[in-house]
Amino acid sequence: MSETPASGPPGAPAPPALDRILRDPGFCRHSTGRVAVVEWEAGAGWSEPRVQPYDTLPMDPATLGLHYGQAVFEGMKAFRGADGSVSLFRAADHGRRLGRSAARLAMAEMPVDLFTWACAELVAADERWVPGGYGQSLYVRPLLIATEAEMGLRPSHSYRCVFLAYPADPCFGSGFRPLAVTAATETVRAVRGGTGEAKCAGNYAASLLTRTEAQAAGYDEALWLDGVERRWVEELSTMNVFFVWHGEDGPRLTTPPCDGTIVRGITRDSLLTLAGGLGLPAVEEPTAIDAVRDGIRSGALAEMFACGTAGVVVAVGRLGTAGEDLVVGDGREGPVTARLRGALLDVQHARTPDTHGWLLPVTGPAAAADEGEGRRA
Ligand code: COI
């Protein structure tokens, strides 16, 4: 591992500005000025991680990744604990998912240990950039892209993985305002056998037209339905979804199953696990948009929420479907949504014991002299 001190992109903040940034980081507005880089070449295999100043990527315009879309990414977070220490959340699971996404696009699969090593080196180098507010984090965005210049359609013989880091407020800096979503009618995001489960750039590109139209119509997000019957709820463009139903014995949670067409959300998986521990039954279950509509009308659907690494857990307060606009519950965040978000953030900030082994410690407790106001969770 080699490390070069960060000089930062043009306009990188002087140290006094860092406190200001950490108080109000927004979502990925400020790069830390450093990246980690890992490369793969056919015949040579993977390089060791290098932490180096942030810079543009030198790319031949004939690069395979640009033309044929061999580009996959992750979104993950490092959190500050109450004692000032910093840990990555479910780093190995993010590494495994990047490997599965890469495999689906016939790209080189990075060993999980190498992935976590690169993440940990970058976060350790950027330790001062990890904000301490509850829900705040250092967002790490690993991007793996084919780098060989070649016009023939075939898998690249070289790849670069660049790990970017940004201090971040939770939920895209929106303050957990409940979302308004509308079911997509004209387009679909994925079909079984396609790339829907891969976290690949193309899936996000495919969602943009409909998402932009939804936003122009006053919604935050498009809600994707399955590509065959146009009936089964899948996910949003940036987050998975959960439903909270009134059950005979209390609330019951459901979320659409991972059948190859939705991203296997790590937040989604964490919530399924945490819900069980809170005594909230939670299952993967196909859910038709008609059942959601009927549930909202009858009151059987108590809450709906979205979840993802960047978004965390955020209520859905309004749903547009079949020409109607329906308010979920009273349109505000419900108690189950709030409870699950708290349970997740408490684990991420090490306020509750990490019984699932989800935290990868990167730095130890902060020295007393470094513990400035506002830097602690
Ligand atoms: C994340 O939640 O980290 C994602 O990768 C979604 C992205 C579109 C912001």
Coordinates of C-alpha atoms and ligand atoms in Angstrom, one line a residue, residues 27 73-77 94 97 139-141 172 199 204 211 221 237-239 267 307-312, ligand 1:
F27 CA -25.0 14.6 0.1
F73 CA -20.5 0.6 -8.3
E74 CA -21.3 0.4 -4.6
G75 CA -22.5 2.9 -2.0
M76 CA -21.4 2.3 1.5
K77 CA -20.8 4.3 4.7
H94 CA -20.7 -4.5 -0.1
R97 CA -22.2 -7.4 -4.0
Y139 CA -20.1 8.0 2.1
V140 CA -17.7 5.7 0.1
R141 CA -18.5 5.2 -3.6
F172 CA -29.5 12.9 0.5
K199 CA -25.6 -2.3 -9.3
Y204 CA -29.6 3.9 -13.2
R211 CA -37.8 9.4 -12.7
E221 CA -39.4 9.1 -7.3
S237 CA -34.7 4.0 -8.6
T238 CA -32.4 4.6 -5.6
M239 CA -34.0 2.5 -2.8
T267 CA -30.0 -1.7 4.2
C307 CA -34.6 2.3 2.4
G308 CA -31.0 2.4 1.0
T309 CA -27.5 3.2 2.0
A310 CA -27.7 6.8 1.0
G311 CA -31.4 7.3 1.9
V312 CA -31.3 5.2 5.1
Ligands
COI1 C1 -26.9 4.3 -2.4 O1 -27.9 4.3 -1.7 O2 -25.8 4.3 -1.8 C2 -26.9 4.2 -3.8 O3 -26.0 3.7 -4.4 C3 -28.0 4.8 -4.6 C4 -27.5 6.0 -5.4 C5 -28.3 6.2 -6.6 C6 -27.5 7.2 -4.5

